[in-house]
PDB file of C-alpha atoms in Angstrom:
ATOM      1  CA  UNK G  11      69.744  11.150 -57.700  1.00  0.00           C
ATOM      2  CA  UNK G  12      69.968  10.065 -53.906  1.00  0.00           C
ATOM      3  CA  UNK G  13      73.410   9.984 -52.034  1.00  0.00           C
ATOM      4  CA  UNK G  14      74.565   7.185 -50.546  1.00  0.00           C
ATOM      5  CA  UNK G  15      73.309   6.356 -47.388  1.00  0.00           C
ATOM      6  CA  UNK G  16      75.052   2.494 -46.293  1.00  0.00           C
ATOM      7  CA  UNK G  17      78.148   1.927 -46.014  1.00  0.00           C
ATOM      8  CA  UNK G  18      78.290  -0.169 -48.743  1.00  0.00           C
ATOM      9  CA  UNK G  19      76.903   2.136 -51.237  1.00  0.00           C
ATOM     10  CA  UNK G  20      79.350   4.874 -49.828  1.00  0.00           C
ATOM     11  CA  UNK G  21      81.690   2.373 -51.039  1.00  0.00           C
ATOM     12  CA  UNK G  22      80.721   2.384 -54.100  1.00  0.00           C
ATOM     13  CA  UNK G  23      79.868   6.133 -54.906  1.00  0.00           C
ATOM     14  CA  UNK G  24      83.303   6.392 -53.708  1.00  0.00           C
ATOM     15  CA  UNK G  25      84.925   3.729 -56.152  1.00  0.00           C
ATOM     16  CA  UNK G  26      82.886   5.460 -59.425  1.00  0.00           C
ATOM     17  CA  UNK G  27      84.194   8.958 -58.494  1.00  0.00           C
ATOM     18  CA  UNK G  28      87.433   7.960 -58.168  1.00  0.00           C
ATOM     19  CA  UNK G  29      87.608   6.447 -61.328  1.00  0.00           C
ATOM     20  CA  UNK G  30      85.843   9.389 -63.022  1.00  0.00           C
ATOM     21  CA  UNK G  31      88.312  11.818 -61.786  1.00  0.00           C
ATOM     22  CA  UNK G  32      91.745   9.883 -63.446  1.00  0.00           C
ATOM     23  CA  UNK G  33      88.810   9.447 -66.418  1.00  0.00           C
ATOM     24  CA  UNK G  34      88.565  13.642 -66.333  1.00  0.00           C
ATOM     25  CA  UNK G  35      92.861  13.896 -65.674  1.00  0.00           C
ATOM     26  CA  UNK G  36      93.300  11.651 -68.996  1.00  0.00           C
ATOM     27  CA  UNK G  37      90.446  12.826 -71.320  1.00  0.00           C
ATOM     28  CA  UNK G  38      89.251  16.566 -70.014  1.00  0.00           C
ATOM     29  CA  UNK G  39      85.943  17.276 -68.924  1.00  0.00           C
ATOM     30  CA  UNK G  40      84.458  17.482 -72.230  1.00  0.00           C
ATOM     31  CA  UNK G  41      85.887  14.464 -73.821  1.00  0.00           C
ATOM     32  CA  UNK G  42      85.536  11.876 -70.712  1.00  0.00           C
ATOM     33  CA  UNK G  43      82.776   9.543 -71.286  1.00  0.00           C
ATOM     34  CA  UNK G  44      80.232   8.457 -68.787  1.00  0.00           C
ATOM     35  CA  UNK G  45      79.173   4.804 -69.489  1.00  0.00           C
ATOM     36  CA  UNK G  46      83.226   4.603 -69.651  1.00  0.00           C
ATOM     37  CA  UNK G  47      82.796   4.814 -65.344  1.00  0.00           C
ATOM     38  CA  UNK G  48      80.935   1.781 -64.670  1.00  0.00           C
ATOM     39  CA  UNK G  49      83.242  -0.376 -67.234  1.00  0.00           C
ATOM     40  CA  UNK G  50      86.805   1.218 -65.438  1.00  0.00           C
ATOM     41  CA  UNK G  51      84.685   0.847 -61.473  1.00  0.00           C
ATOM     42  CA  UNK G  52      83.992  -3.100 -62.785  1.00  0.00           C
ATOM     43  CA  UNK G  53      80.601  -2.436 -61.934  1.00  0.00           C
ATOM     44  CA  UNK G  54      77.207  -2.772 -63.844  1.00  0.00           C
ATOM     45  CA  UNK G  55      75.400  -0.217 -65.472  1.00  0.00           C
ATOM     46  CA  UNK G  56      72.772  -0.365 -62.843  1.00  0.00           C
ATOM     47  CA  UNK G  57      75.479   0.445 -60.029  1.00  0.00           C
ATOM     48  CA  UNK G  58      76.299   3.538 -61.980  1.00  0.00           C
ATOM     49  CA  UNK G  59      72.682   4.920 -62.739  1.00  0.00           C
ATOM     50  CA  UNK G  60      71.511   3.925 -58.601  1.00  0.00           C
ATOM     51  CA  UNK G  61      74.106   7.336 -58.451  1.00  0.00           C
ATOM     52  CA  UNK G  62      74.376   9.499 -61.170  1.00  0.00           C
ATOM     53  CA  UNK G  63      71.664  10.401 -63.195  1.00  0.00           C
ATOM     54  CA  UNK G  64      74.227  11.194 -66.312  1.00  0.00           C
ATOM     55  CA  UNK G  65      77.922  13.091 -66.571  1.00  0.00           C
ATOM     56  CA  UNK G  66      76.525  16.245 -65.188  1.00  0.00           C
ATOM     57  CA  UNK G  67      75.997  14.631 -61.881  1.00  0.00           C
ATOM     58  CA  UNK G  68      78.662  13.043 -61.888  1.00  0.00           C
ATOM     59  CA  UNK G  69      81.020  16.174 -62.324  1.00  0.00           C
ATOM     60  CA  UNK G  70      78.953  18.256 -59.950  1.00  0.00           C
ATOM     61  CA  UNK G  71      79.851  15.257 -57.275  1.00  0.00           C
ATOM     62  CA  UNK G  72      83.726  15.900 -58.005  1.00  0.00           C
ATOM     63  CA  UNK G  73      83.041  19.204 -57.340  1.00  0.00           C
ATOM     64  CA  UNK G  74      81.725  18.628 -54.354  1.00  0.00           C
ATOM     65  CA  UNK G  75      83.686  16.260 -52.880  1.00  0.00           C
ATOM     66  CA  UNK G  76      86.930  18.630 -53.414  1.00  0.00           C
ATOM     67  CA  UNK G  77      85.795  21.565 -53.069  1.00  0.00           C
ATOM     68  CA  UNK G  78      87.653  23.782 -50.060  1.00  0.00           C
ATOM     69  CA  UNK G  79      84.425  24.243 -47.833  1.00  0.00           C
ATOM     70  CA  UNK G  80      84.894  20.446 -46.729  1.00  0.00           C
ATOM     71  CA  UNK G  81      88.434  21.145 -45.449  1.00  0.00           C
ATOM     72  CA  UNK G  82      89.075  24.963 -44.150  1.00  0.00           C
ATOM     73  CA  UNK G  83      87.122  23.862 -40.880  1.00  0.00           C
ATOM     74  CA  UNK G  84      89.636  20.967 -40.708  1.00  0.00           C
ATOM     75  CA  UNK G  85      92.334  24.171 -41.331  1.00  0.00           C
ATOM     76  CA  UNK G  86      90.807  26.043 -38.973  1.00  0.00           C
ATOM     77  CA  UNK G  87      90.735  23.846 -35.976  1.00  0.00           C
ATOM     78  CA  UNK G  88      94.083  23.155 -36.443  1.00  0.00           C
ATOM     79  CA  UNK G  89      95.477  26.621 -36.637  1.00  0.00           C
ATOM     80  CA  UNK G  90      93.679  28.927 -33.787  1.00  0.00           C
ATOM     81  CA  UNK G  91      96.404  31.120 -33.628  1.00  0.00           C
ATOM     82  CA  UNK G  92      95.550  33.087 -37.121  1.00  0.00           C
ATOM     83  CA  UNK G  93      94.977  36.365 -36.329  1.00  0.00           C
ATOM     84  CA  UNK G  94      91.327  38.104 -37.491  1.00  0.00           C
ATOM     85  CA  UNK G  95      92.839  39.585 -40.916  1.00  0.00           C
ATOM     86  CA  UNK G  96      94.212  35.806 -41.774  1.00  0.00           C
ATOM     87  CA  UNK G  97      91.044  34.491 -41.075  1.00  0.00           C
ATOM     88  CA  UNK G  98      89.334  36.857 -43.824  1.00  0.00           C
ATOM     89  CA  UNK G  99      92.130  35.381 -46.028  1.00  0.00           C
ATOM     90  CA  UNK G 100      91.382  32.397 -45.320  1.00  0.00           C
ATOM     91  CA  UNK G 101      89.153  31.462 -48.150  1.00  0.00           C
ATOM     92  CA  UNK G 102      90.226  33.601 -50.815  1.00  0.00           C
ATOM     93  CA  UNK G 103      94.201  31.660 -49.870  1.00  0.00           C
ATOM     94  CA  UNK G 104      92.693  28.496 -49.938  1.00  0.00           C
ATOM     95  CA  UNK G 105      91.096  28.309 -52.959  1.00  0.00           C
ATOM     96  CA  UNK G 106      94.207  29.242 -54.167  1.00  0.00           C
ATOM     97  CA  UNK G 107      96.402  26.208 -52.624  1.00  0.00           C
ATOM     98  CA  UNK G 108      93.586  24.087 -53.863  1.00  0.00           C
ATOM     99  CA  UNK G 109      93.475  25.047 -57.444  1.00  0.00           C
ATOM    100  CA  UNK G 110      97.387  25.321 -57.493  1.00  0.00           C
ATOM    101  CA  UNK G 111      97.590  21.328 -56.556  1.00  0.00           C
ATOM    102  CA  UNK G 112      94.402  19.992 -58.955  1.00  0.00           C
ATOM    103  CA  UNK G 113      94.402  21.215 -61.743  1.00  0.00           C
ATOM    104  CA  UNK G 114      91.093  19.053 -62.127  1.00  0.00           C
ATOM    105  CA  UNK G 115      89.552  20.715 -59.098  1.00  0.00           C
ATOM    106  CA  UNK G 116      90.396  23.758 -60.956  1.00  0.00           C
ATOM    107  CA  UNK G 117      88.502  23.134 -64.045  1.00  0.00           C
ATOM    108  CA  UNK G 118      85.247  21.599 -61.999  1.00  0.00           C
ATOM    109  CA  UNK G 119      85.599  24.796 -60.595  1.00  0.00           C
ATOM    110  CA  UNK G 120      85.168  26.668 -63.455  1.00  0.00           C
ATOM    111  CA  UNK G 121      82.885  24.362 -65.162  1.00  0.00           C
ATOM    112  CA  UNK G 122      80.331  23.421 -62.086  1.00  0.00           C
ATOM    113  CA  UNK G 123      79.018  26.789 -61.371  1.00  0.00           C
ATOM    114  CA  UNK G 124      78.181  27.284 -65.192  1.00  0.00           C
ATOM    115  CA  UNK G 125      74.707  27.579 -65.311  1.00  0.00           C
ATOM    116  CA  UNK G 126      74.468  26.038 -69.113  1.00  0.00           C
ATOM    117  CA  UNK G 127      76.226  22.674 -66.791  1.00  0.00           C
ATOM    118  CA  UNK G 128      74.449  22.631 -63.333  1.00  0.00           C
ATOM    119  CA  UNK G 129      71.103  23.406 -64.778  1.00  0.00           C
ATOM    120  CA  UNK G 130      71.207  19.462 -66.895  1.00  0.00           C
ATOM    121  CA  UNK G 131      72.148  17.861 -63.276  1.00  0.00           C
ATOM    122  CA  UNK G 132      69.432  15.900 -61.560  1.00  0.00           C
ATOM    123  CA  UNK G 133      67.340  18.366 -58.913  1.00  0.00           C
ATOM    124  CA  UNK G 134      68.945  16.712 -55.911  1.00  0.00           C
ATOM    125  CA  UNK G 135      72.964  17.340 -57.265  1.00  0.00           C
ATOM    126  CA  UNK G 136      71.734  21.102 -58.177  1.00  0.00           C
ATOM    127  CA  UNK G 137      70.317  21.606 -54.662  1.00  0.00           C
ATOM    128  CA  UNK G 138      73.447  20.430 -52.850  1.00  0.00           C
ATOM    129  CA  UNK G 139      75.439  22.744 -55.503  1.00  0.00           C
ATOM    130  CA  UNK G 140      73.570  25.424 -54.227  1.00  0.00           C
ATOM    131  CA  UNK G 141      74.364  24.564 -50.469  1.00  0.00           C
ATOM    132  CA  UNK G 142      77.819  24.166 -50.992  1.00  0.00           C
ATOM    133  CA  UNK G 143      78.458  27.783 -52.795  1.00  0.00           C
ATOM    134  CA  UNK G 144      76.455  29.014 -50.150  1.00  0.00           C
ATOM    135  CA  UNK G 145      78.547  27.631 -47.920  1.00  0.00           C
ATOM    136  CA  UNK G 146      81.647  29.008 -49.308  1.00  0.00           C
ATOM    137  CA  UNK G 147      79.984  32.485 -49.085  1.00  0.00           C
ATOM    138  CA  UNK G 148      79.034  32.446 -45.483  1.00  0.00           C
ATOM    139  CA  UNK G 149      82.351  31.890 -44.528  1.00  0.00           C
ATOM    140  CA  UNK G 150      83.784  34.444 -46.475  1.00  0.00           C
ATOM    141  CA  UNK G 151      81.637  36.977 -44.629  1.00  0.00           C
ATOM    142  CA  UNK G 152      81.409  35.308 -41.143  1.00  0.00           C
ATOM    143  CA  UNK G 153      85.090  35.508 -41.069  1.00  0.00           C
ATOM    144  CA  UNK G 154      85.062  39.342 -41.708  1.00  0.00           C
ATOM    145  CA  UNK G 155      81.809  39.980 -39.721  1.00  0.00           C
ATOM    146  CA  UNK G 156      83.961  38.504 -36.352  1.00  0.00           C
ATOM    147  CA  UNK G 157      86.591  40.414 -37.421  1.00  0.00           C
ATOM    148  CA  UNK G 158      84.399  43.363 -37.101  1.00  0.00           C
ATOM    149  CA  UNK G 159      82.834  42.312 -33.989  1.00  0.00           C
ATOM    150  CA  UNK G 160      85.674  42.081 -32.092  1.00  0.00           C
ATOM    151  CA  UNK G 161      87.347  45.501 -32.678  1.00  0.00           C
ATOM    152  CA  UNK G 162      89.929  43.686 -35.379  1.00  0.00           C
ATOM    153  CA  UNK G 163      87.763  45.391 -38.066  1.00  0.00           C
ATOM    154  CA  UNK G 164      86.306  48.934 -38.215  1.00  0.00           C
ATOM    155  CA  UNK G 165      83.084  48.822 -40.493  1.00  0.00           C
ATOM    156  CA  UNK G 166      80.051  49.076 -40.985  1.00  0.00           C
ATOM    157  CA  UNK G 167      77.489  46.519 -41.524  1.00  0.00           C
ATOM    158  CA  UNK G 168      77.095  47.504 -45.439  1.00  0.00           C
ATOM    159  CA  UNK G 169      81.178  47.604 -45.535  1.00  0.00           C
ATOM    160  CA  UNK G 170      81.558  44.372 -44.349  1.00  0.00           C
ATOM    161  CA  UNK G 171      78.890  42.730 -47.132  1.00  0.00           C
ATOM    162  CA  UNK G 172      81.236  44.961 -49.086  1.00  0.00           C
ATOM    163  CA  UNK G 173      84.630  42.973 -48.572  1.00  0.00           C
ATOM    164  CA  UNK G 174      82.523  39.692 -49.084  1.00  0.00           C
ATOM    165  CA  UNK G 175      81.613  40.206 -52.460  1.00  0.00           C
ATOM    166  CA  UNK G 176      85.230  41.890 -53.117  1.00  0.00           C
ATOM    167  CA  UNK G 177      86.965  38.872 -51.753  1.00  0.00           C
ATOM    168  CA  UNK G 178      84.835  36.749 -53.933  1.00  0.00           C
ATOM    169  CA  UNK G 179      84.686  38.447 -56.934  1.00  0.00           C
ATOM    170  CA  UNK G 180      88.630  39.286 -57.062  1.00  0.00           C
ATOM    171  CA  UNK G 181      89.116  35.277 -56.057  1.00  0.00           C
ATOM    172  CA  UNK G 182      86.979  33.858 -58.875  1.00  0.00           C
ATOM    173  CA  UNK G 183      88.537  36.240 -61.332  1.00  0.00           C
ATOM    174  CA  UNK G 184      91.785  35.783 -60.545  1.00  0.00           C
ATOM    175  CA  UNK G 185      91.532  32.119 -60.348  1.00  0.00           C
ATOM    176  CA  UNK G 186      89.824  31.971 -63.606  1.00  0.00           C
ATOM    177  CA  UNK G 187      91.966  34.190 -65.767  1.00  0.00           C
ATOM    178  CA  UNK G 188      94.935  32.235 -64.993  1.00  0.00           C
ATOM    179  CA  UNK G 189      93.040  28.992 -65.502  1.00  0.00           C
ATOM    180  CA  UNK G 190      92.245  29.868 -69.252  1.00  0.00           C
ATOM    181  CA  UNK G 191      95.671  30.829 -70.550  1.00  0.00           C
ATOM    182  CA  UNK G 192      94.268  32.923 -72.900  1.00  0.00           C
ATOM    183  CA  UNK G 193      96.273  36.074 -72.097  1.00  0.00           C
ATOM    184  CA  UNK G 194      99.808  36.589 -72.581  1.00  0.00           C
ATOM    185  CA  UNK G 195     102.298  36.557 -69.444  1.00  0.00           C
ATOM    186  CA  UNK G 196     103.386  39.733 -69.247  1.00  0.00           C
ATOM    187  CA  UNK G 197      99.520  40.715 -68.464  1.00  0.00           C
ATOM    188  CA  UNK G 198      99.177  38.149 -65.763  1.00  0.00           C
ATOM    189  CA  UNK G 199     102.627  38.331 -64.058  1.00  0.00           C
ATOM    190  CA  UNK G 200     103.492  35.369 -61.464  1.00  0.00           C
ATOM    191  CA  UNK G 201     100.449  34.158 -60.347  1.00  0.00           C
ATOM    192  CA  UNK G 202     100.990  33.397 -56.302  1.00  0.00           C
ATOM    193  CA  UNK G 203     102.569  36.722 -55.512  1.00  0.00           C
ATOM    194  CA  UNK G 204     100.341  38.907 -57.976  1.00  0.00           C
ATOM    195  CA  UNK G 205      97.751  37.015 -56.358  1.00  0.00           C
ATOM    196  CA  UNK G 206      98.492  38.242 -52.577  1.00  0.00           C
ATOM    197  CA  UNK G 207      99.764  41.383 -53.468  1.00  0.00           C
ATOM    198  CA  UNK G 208      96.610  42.384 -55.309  1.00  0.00           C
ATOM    199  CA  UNK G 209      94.802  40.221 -52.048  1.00  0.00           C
ATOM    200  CA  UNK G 210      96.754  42.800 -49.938  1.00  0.00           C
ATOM    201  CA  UNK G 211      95.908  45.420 -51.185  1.00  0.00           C
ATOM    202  CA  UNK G 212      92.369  44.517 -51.202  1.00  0.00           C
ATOM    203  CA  UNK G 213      92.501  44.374 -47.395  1.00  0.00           C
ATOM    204  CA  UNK G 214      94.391  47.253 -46.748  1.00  0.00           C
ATOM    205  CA  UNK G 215      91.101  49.472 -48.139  1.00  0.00           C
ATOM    206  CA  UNK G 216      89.218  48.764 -45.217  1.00  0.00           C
ATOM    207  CA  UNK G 217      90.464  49.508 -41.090  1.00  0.00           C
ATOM    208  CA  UNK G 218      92.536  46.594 -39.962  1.00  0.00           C
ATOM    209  CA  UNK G 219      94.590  46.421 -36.520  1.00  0.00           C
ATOM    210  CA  UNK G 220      97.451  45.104 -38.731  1.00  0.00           C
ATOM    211  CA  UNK G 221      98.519  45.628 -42.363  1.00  0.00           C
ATOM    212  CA  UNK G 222      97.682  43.207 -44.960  1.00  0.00           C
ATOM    213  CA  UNK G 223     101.040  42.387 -46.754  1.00  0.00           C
ATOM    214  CA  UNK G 224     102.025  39.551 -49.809  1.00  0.00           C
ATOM    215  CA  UNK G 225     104.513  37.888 -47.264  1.00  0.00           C
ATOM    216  CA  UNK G 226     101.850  37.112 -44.682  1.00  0.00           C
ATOM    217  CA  UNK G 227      99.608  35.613 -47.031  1.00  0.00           C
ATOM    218  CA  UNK G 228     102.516  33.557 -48.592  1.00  0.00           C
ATOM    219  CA  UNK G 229     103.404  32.408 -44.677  1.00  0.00           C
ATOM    220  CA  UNK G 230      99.302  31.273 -44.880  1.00  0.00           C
ATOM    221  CA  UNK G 231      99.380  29.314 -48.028  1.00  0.00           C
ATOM    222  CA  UNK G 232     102.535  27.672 -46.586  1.00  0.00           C
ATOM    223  CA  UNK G 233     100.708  26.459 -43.567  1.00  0.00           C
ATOM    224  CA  UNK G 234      97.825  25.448 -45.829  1.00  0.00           C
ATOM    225  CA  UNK G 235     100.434  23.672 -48.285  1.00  0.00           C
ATOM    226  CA  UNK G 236     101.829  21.372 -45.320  1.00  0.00           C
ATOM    227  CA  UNK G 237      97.654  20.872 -43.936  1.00  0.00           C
ATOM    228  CA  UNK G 238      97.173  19.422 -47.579  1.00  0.00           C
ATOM    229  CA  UNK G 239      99.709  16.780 -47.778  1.00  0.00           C
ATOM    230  CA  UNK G 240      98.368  15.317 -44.518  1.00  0.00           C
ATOM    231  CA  UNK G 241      94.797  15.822 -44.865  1.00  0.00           C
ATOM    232  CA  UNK G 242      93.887  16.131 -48.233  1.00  0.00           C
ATOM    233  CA  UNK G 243      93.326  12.617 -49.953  1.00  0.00           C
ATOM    234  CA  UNK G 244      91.958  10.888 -46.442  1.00  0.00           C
ATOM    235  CA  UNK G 245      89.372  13.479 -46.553  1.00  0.00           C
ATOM    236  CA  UNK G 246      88.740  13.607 -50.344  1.00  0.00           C
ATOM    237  CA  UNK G 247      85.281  11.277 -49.914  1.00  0.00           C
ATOM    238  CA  UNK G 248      81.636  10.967 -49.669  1.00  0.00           C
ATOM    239  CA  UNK G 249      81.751  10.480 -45.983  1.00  0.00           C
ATOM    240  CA  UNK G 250      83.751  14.047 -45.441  1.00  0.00           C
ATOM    241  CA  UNK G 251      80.902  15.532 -48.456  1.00  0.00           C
ATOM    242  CA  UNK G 252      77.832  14.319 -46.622  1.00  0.00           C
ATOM    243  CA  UNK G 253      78.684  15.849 -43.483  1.00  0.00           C
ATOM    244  CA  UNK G 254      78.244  18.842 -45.490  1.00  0.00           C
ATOM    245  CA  UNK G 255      74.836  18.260 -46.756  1.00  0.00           C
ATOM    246  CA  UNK G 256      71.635  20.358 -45.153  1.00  0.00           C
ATOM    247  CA  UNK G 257      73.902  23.848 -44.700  1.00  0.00           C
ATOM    248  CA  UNK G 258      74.157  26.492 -46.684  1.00  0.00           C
ATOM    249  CA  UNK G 259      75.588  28.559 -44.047  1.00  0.00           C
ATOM    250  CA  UNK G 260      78.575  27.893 -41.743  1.00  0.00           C
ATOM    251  CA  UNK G 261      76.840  29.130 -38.998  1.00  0.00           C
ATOM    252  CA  UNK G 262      74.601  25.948 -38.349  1.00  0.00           C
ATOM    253  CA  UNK G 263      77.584  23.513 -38.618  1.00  0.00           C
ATOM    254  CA  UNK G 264      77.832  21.769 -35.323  1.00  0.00           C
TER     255      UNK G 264
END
């Protein structure tokens, strides 16, 4: 199914999601029904299907439409003073701001990248799925590859693909394991400061110019926090999610 393109149907698209995600806050993902959209949006079944093939779409368009790759270069511009070891953070931090203020974000999350969900999404909606954890990836490592470029970093070429996949891999666990409250507290401990402590001392591995510590990660999210509550909700919209669409690696943004 085809994003759309005039401002009208932009309109639109963004009127159905809308409704679908207080339709996924009240009923869950599971539970939320699709046809329910078009009744809540006061808009014919016709409307709905011109977008969304069926529910799986429609999640994987939540997704993308929160998800932190539309707003860390909206971060970024705004806060050129990070230093080359909070710009690594960067992503891994963010995701964890995000998560921490939707807890439906958090759940698409989970849910979207689930290849028993994306794979029943219409070829278009799994293509731009694709892009977008692409996306997120490329940043992840061209933040650490600069690092290393300009003396901030000492590795090697293989190191650095190294503390991309650790960043990721310790983020999506993390984030996960606290999502399904399946373990008991005293395994998990608080999650914000286990979560930059454990981020810390993920860093700290490799040769920095400066130590990775919990506090300066916590100073991060606090920027990010105070980012959100401007920039959030006027950017939470198909117009901020199309710019988006084509990449699949930060480097060719313009």
């Amino acid at each position: 199914m085809h994003c759309p393109k005039t401002n009208l149907d932009i309109m639109r698209c963004n009127e159905l999601l809308t409704v679908a995600e207080s339709l996924v806050d009240e009923h869950g993902v599971v539970s939320f029904r699709f046809a329910q959209m078009a009744k809540e949006a006061s808009c014919s079944n016709h409307t709905l299907y011109k977008f969304f093939q069926s529910k799986e779409d429609v999640l994987v368009c939540l997704f993308l439409r929160n998800c932190t790759s539309n707003y860390m270069p909206l971060f970024l511009e705004q806060h050129p003073e990070l230093t080359a070891l909070e710009r690594a953070a960067v992503p891994a931090v963010f995701s964890l701001v995000s998560v921490s203020r939707s807890q439906t974000f958090n759940i698409l999350r989970v849910v979207s990248i689930n290849s028993m969900f994306w794979q029943m999404a219409s070829d278009e909606k799994v293509a731009l799925l694709r892009e977008r954890v692409n996306l997120f990836w490329s940043r992840v490592h061209l933040h650490i590859e600069q690092a290393q470029h300009s003396g901030a970093l000492q590795a090697s070429e293989a190191q650095v693909m190294e503390l991309t996949q650790a960043i990721y891999f310790f983020m999506a666990g993390s984030l996960s394991s606290y999502e399904s409250q399946l373990m008991e507290s005293k395994y998990l401990t608080e999650k914000n400061p286990t979560y930059y402590r454990h981020l810390a001392d993920l860093m700290n591995r490799y040769k920095w110019n400066e130590v990775a510590t919990e506090s300066k990660f916590e100073k991060l999210a606090n920027k990010m926090e105070l980012f959100f509550d401007k920039h959030y909700k006027p950017n939470k919209n198909c117009e901020r999610c199309l710019k988006f669409h084509g990449y699949n690696d930060v480097r060719q943004l313009p």
